[in-house]
mmCIF file of C-alpha atoms and ligand atoms in Angstrom:
data_model
loop_
_atom_site.group_PDB
_atom_site.id
_atom_site.type_symbol
_atom_site.label_atom_id
_atom_site.label_comp_id
_atom_site.label_asym_id
_atom_site.label_seq_id
_atom_site.Cartn_x
_atom_site.Cartn_y
_atom_site.Cartn_z
ATOM 1 C CA UNK Q 774 103.936 94.416 127.713
ATOM 2 C CA UNK Q 775 103.177 95.446 124.094
ATOM 3 C CA UNK Q 776 100.964 92.384 123.754
ATOM 4 C CA UNK Q 777 98.965 93.551 126.765
ATOM 5 C CA UNK Q 778 98.436 97.047 125.410
ATOM 6 C CA UNK Q 779 97.375 95.662 122.033
ATOM 7 C CA UNK Q 780 94.852 93.318 123.591
ATOM 8 C CA UNK Q 781 93.319 96.116 125.648
ATOM 9 C CA UNK Q 782 93.129 98.330 122.579
ATOM 10 C CA UNK Q 783 91.085 95.854 120.607
ATOM 11 C CA UNK Q 784 89.130 94.887 123.720
ATOM 12 C CA UNK Q 785 89.847 91.184 123.819
ATOM 13 C CA UNK Q 786 91.209 90.961 127.324
ATOM 14 C CA UNK Q 787 90.095 87.306 127.814
ATOM 15 C CA UNK Q 788 92.514 86.313 125.053
ATOM 16 C CA UNK Q 789 95.378 87.761 127.037
ATOM 17 C CA UNK Q 790 95.811 84.600 129.093
ATOM 18 C CA UNK Q 791 95.704 82.394 125.984
ATOM 19 C CA UNK Q 792 98.261 84.696 124.355
ATOM 20 C CA UNK Q 793 100.625 84.290 127.287
ATOM 21 C CA UNK Q 794 100.414 80.497 127.001
ATOM 22 C CA UNK Q 795 101.208 80.559 123.264
ATOM 23 C CA UNK Q 796 104.041 83.014 123.879
ATOM 24 C CA UNK Q 797 105.689 80.469 126.134
ATOM 25 C CA UNK Q 798 105.512 77.824 123.412
ATOM 26 C CA UNK Q 799 106.859 80.076 120.672
ATOM 27 C CA UNK Q 800 110.652 79.976 120.179
ATOM 28 C CA UNK Q 801 112.489 83.111 121.233
ATOM 29 C CA UNK Q 802 113.880 84.724 118.101
ATOM 30 C CA UNK Q 803 116.868 86.170 119.971
ATOM 31 C CA UNK Q 804 117.901 82.759 121.326
ATOM 32 C CA UNK Q 805 118.152 81.404 124.858
ATOM 33 C CA UNK Q 806 120.369 84.217 126.249
ATOM 34 C CA UNK Q 807 118.734 87.132 128.130
ATOM 35 C CA UNK Q 808 118.474 90.319 126.065
ATOM 36 C CA UNK Q 809 120.959 92.079 128.329
ATOM 37 C CA UNK Q 810 123.732 89.767 127.107
ATOM 38 C CA UNK Q 811 125.434 90.462 123.813
ATOM 39 C CA UNK Q 812 125.890 87.298 121.761
ATOM 40 C CA UNK Q 813 127.373 86.841 118.291
ATOM 41 C CA UNK Q 814 124.787 86.828 115.499
ATOM 42 C CA UNK Q 815 124.131 83.393 113.999
ATOM 43 C CA UNK Q 816 125.583 82.900 110.505
ATOM 44 C CA UNK Q 817 123.386 83.967 107.591
ATOM 45 C CA UNK Q 818 121.478 81.086 106.034
ATOM 46 C CA UNK Q 819 122.481 80.151 102.524
ATOM 47 C CA UNK Q 820 119.804 81.046 99.971
ATOM 48 C CA UNK Q 821 118.297 78.600 97.488
ATOM 49 C CA UNK Q 822 119.494 79.833 94.088
ATOM 50 C CA UNK Q 823 118.791 76.853 91.826
ATOM 51 C CA UNK Q 824 116.688 78.879 89.321
ATOM 52 C CA UNK Q 825 113.763 76.473 89.668
ATOM 53 C CA UNK Q 826 110.490 78.384 89.896
ATOM 54 C CA UNK Q 827 108.601 77.264 92.996
ATOM 55 C CA UNK Q 828 104.955 76.260 92.898
ATOM 56 C CA UNK Q 829 102.677 78.785 94.606
ATOM 57 C CA UNK Q 830 100.698 77.615 97.624
ATOM 58 C CA UNK Q 831 97.621 79.545 96.415
ATOM 59 C CA UNK Q 832 96.979 81.442 93.178
ATOM 60 C CA UNK Q 833 97.519 84.946 94.591
ATOM 61 C CA UNK Q 834 100.754 84.165 96.406
ATOM 62 C CA UNK Q 835 103.684 86.373 95.410
ATOM 63 C CA UNK Q 836 106.026 83.761 93.916
ATOM 64 C CA UNK Q 837 109.254 83.271 95.872
ATOM 65 C CA UNK Q 838 112.569 84.237 94.286
ATOM 66 C CA UNK Q 839 114.581 81.235 93.021
ATOM 67 C CA UNK Q 840 117.789 83.141 92.187
ATOM 68 C CA UNK Q 841 120.397 85.213 93.972
ATOM 69 C CA UNK Q 842 119.510 88.854 94.584
ATOM 70 C CA UNK Q 843 122.735 89.771 96.328
ATOM 71 C CA UNK Q 844 123.733 93.348 95.574
ATOM 72 C CA UNK Q 845 120.576 94.119 93.574
ATOM 73 C CA UNK Q 846 119.721 97.754 94.244
ATOM 74 C CA UNK Q 847 116.123 98.832 94.678
ATOM 75 C CA UNK Q 848 116.313 102.497 95.563
ATOM 76 C CA UNK Q 849 115.419 105.995 94.372
ATOM 77 C CA UNK Q 850 117.676 105.791 91.323
ATOM 78 C CA UNK Q 851 117.456 102.208 90.200
ATOM 79 C CA UNK Q 852 115.376 99.068 90.367
ATOM 80 C CA UNK Q 853 117.632 96.176 89.398
ATOM 81 C CA UNK Q 854 114.730 93.710 89.385
ATOM 82 C CA UNK Q 855 113.013 95.631 86.599
ATOM 83 C CA UNK Q 856 116.116 95.349 84.389
ATOM 84 C CA UNK Q 857 115.060 91.728 83.791
ATOM 85 C CA UNK Q 858 111.398 91.512 84.833
ATOM 86 C CA UNK Q 859 110.012 94.590 83.017
ATOM 87 C CA UNK Q 860 108.053 93.697 79.894
ATOM 88 C CA UNK Q 861 110.592 95.230 77.537
ATOM 89 C CA UNK Q 862 113.551 93.223 78.894
ATOM 90 C CA UNK Q 863 112.007 89.763 79.191
ATOM 91 C CA UNK Q 864 113.181 88.520 75.794
ATOM 92 C CA UNK Q 865 116.846 89.113 76.627
ATOM 93 C CA UNK Q 866 116.550 88.024 80.253
ATOM 94 C CA UNK Q 867 114.058 85.135 79.823
ATOM 95 C CA UNK Q 868 112.639 86.259 83.174
ATOM 96 C CA UNK Q 869 108.865 86.018 83.737
ATOM 97 C CA UNK Q 870 107.250 89.419 83.252
ATOM 98 C CA UNK Q 871 105.826 91.136 86.304
ATOM 99 C CA UNK Q 872 102.090 90.475 86.168
ATOM 100 C CA UNK Q 873 99.453 92.973 85.021
ATOM 101 C CA UNK Q 874 98.591 93.739 88.657
ATOM 102 C CA UNK Q 875 102.012 95.392 88.954
ATOM 103 C CA UNK Q 876 100.920 98.001 86.424
ATOM 104 C CA UNK Q 877 97.710 98.823 88.283
ATOM 105 C CA UNK Q 878 96.967 101.207 91.110
ATOM 106 C CA UNK Q 879 94.912 100.102 94.072
ATOM 107 C CA UNK Q 880 91.556 100.917 92.433
ATOM 108 C CA UNK Q 881 92.458 98.963 89.312
ATOM 109 C CA UNK Q 882 93.464 101.755 86.918
ATOM 110 C CA UNK Q 883 96.186 100.534 84.575
ATOM 111 C CA UNK Q 884 99.209 102.816 84.640
ATOM 112 C CA UNK Q 885 101.894 103.476 82.009
ATOM 113 C CA UNK Q 886 104.607 101.886 84.147
ATOM 114 C CA UNK Q 887 105.289 99.996 87.347
ATOM 115 C CA UNK Q 888 102.838 100.999 90.074
ATOM 116 C CA UNK Q 889 104.566 102.757 92.983
ATOM 117 C CA UNK Q 890 102.993 100.260 95.400
ATOM 118 C CA UNK Q 891 104.841 97.482 93.556
ATOM 119 C CA UNK Q 892 108.213 99.224 93.432
ATOM 120 C CA UNK Q 893 109.870 97.551 96.422
ATOM 121 C CA UNK Q 894 109.708 93.976 95.119
ATOM 122 C CA UNK Q 895 111.210 92.356 98.205
ATOM 123 C CA UNK Q 896 108.351 93.646 100.346
ATOM 124 C CA UNK Q 897 106.413 90.733 98.847
ATOM 125 C CA UNK Q 898 108.861 88.483 96.980
ATOM 126 C CA UNK Q 899 111.524 86.796 99.070
ATOM 127 C CA UNK Q 900 114.313 84.288 98.521
ATOM 128 C CA UNK Q 901 114.174 80.974 100.387
ATOM 129 C CA UNK Q 902 116.664 79.156 102.594
ATOM 130 C CA UNK Q 903 116.959 75.575 103.814
ATOM 131 C CA UNK Q 904 116.610 76.752 107.417
ATOM 132 C CA UNK Q 905 114.606 74.589 109.775
ATOM 133 C CA UNK Q 906 111.255 76.325 110.415
ATOM 134 C CA UNK Q 907 110.966 77.851 113.899
ATOM 135 C CA UNK Q 908 107.373 76.720 114.196
ATOM 136 C CA UNK Q 909 105.524 73.832 112.596
ATOM 137 C CA UNK Q 910 103.768 74.655 109.313
ATOM 138 C CA UNK Q 911 100.259 73.212 109.219
ATOM 139 C CA UNK Q 912 99.265 74.916 105.963
ATOM 140 C CA UNK Q 913 97.219 72.662 103.668
ATOM 141 C CA UNK Q 914 97.190 73.171 99.910
ATOM 142 C CA UNK Q 915 93.628 73.822 98.705
ATOM 143 C CA UNK Q 916 94.025 71.075 96.084
ATOM 144 C CA UNK Q 917 94.581 68.631 98.914
ATOM 145 C CA UNK Q 918 91.373 69.863 100.571
ATOM 146 C CA UNK Q 919 89.361 69.676 97.381
ATOM 147 C CA UNK Q 920 90.722 66.399 96.061
ATOM 148 C CA UNK Q 921 92.410 64.483 98.873
ATOM 149 C CA UNK Q 922 92.797 61.384 96.721
ATOM 150 C CA UNK Q 923 94.796 63.277 94.098
ATOM 151 C CA UNK Q 924 97.128 65.114 96.438
ATOM 152 C CA UNK Q 925 100.018 66.770 94.589
ATOM 153 C CA UNK Q 926 103.574 66.097 95.705
ATOM 154 C CA UNK Q 927 104.520 68.370 98.563
ATOM 155 C CA UNK Q 928 107.087 70.973 97.608
ATOM 156 C CA UNK Q 929 108.873 73.654 99.592
ATOM 157 C CA UNK Q 930 106.628 75.990 101.555
HETATM 158 C C1 LIG G 1471 119.541 89.170 85.645
HETATM 159 C C2 LIG G 1471 118.127 89.079 85.461
HETATM 160 C C3 LIG G 1471 117.247 89.110 86.704
HETATM 161 C C4 LIG G 1471 117.245 90.030 87.727
HETATM 162 C C5 LIG G 1471 118.130 91.262 87.878
HETATM 163 C C6 LIG G 1471 116.204 89.624 88.640
HETATM 164 N N1 LIG G 1471 115.599 88.489 88.191
HETATM 165 FE FE1 LIG G 1471 114.051 87.495 89.040
HETATM 166 N N2 LIG G 1471 114.136 86.054 87.655
HETATM 167 C C7 LIG G 1471 114.991 86.047 86.561
HETATM 168 C C8 LIG G 1471 114.817 84.802 85.818
HETATM 169 C C9 LIG G 1471 115.558 84.427 84.536
HETATM 170 C C10 LIG G 1471 113.835 84.061 86.496
HETATM 171 C C11 LIG G 1471 113.298 82.679 86.156
HETATM 172 C C12 LIG G 1471 113.872 81.643 87.116
HETATM 173 C C13 LIG G 1471 115.365 81.673 87.139
HETATM 174 O O1 LIG G 1471 115.974 81.494 86.086
HETATM 175 O O2 LIG G 1471 115.935 81.951 88.211
HETATM 176 C C14 LIG G 1471 113.431 84.881 87.638
HETATM 177 C C15 LIG G 1471 112.474 84.506 88.555
HETATM 178 C C16 LIG G 1471 111.978 85.340 89.525
HETATM 179 C C17 LIG G 1471 110.812 85.062 90.347
HETATM 180 C C18 LIG G 1471 109.956 83.805 90.303
HETATM 181 C C19 LIG G 1471 108.780 84.004 89.391
HETATM 182 C C20 LIG G 1471 107.854 82.839 89.394
HETATM 183 O O3 LIG G 1471 106.796 82.956 88.768
HETATM 184 O O4 LIG G 1471 108.153 81.817 90.005
HETATM 185 C C21 LIG G 1471 110.646 86.120 91.175
HETATM 186 C C22 LIG G 1471 109.562 86.312 92.219
HETATM 187 C C23 LIG G 1471 111.701 87.063 90.898
HETATM 188 N N3 LIG G 1471 112.489 86.563 89.899
HETATM 189 C C24 LIG G 1471 111.875 88.265 91.554
HETATM 190 C C25 LIG G 1471 112.968 89.095 91.393
HETATM 191 C C26 LIG G 1471 113.256 90.225 92.243
HETATM 192 C C27 LIG G 1471 112.408 90.687 93.402
HETATM 193 C C28 LIG G 1471 114.406 90.784 91.775
HETATM 194 C C29 LIG G 1471 115.178 91.956 92.344
HETATM 195 C C30 LIG G 1471 115.535 91.875 93.751
HETATM 196 C C31 LIG G 1471 114.812 90.017 90.607
HETATM 197 N N4 LIG G 1471 113.929 88.984 90.436
HETATM 198 C C32 LIG G 1471 115.894 90.308 89.811
HETATM 199 C C33 LIG G 1471 115.868 87.035 86.217
HETATM 200 C C34 LIG G 1471 116.194 88.139 87.017
HETATM 201 C C1 LIG G 1472 102.664 94.410 97.242
HETATM 202 C C2 LIG G 1472 103.233 93.112 96.929
HETATM 203 C C3 LIG G 1472 104.099 92.978 95.677
HETATM 204 C C4 LIG G 1472 105.139 93.773 95.273
HETATM 205 C C5 LIG G 1472 105.698 95.000 95.951
HETATM 206 C C6 LIG G 1472 105.646 93.166 94.060
HETATM 207 N N1 LIG G 1472 104.934 92.037 93.750
HETATM 208 FE FE1 LIG G 1472 105.259 90.741 92.211
HETATM 209 N N2 LIG G 1472 103.614 89.690 92.713
HETATM 210 C C7 LIG G 1472 102.836 89.914 93.816
HETATM 211 C C8 LIG G 1472 101.725 88.985 93.807
HETATM 212 C C9 LIG G 1472 100.626 88.923 94.860
HETATM 213 C C10 LIG G 1472 101.874 88.186 92.662
HETATM 214 C C11 LIG G 1472 100.955 87.045 92.184
HETATM 215 C C12 LIG G 1472 99.591 87.569 91.813
HETATM 216 C C13 LIG G 1472 99.673 88.673 90.845
HETATM 217 O O1 LIG G 1472 100.147 88.453 89.742
HETATM 218 O O2 LIG G 1472 99.321 89.792 91.221
HETATM 219 C C14 LIG G 1472 103.079 88.649 91.988
HETATM 220 C C15 LIG G 1472 103.582 88.112 90.825
HETATM 221 C C16 LIG G 1472 104.846 88.400 90.320
HETATM 222 C C17 LIG G 1472 105.513 87.666 89.267
HETATM 223 C C18 LIG G 1472 104.955 86.472 88.512
HETATM 224 C C19 LIG G 1472 104.253 86.967 87.303
HETATM 225 C C20 LIG G 1472 103.584 85.870 86.546
HETATM 226 O O3 LIG G 1472 102.740 86.192 85.700
HETATM 227 O O4 LIG G 1472 103.876 84.697 86.778
HETATM 228 C C21 LIG G 1472 106.725 88.251 89.064
HETATM 229 C C22 LIG G 1472 107.781 87.845 88.082
HETATM 230 C C23 LIG G 1472 106.816 89.365 89.977
HETATM 231 N N3 LIG G 1472 105.665 89.431 90.722
HETATM 232 C C24 LIG G 1472 107.893 90.211 90.083
HETATM 233 C C25 LIG G 1472 107.904 91.374 90.843
HETATM 234 C C26 LIG G 1472 108.930 92.389 90.764
HETATM 235 C C27 LIG G 1472 110.169 92.317 89.879
HETATM 236 C C28 LIG G 1472 108.574 93.381 91.638
HETATM 237 C C29 LIG G 1472 109.270 94.704 91.887
HETATM 238 C C30 LIG G 1472 109.440 95.573 90.713
HETATM 239 C C31 LIG G 1472 107.350 92.960 92.299
HETATM 240 N N4 LIG G 1472 106.961 91.756 91.758
HETATM 241 C C32 LIG G 1472 106.690 93.677 93.308
HETATM 242 C C33 LIG G 1472 103.040 90.868 94.790
HETATM 243 C C34 LIG G 1472 103.969 91.889 94.717
#
């Protein structure tokens, strides 16, 4: 129903039918049971915490997190991530510093500290799991497009 309202709003009613077809192909996130039936939640996937920094799929990608973040508070009083990733703590922590963009507001002014829009790190940076993807990933690295003969080894996506 929400899909229908959205399509009408943006005025692309002809796409409605196509949308319905794709919806049938997409896996149901809540599993095969009807939503009226209460089923136990699947176990949490184990996170990849091998400390190996993962290659970015494109230069502006927020790098994924290669370490555990369990119990790291990011709230009004504390930002645990900054206790290692802030410029002044990187020597002790050996963590990569947050990039210069994290000190800039949206019009590019450089601020004295972490920009508020970059405060909630996990809005952009996420840990990875070994879970099987729900849908096929057909993303192609731009290096592979530019230089097909010198395709880099495929890593995690
Ligand atoms: C105890 C120190 C520490 C804390 C706290 C910490 N990190 Fe890290 N982080 C590191 C180190 C060291 C690395 C380098 C890779 C490694 O050793 O895991 C890293 C790597 C990363 C990377 C990968 C950077 C890249 O270029 O590939 C991201 C993203 C990241 N951390 C995000 C976070 C976020 C988000 C939090 C808070 C939820 C956080 N970190 C908390 C130490 C820390
Ligand atoms: C709004 C999205 C967003 C938020 C929020 C955010 N980041 Fe990032 N981060 C990015 C993007 C995009 C990049 C890569 C491009 C760039 O540097 O801007 C990046 C890059 C990084 C890098 C790699 C820096 C480098 O030079 O290799 C680290 C480390 C990092 N972020 C840590 C953090 C931490 C810690 C926080 C929370 C305090 C955070 N980020 C919040 C989007 C975000």
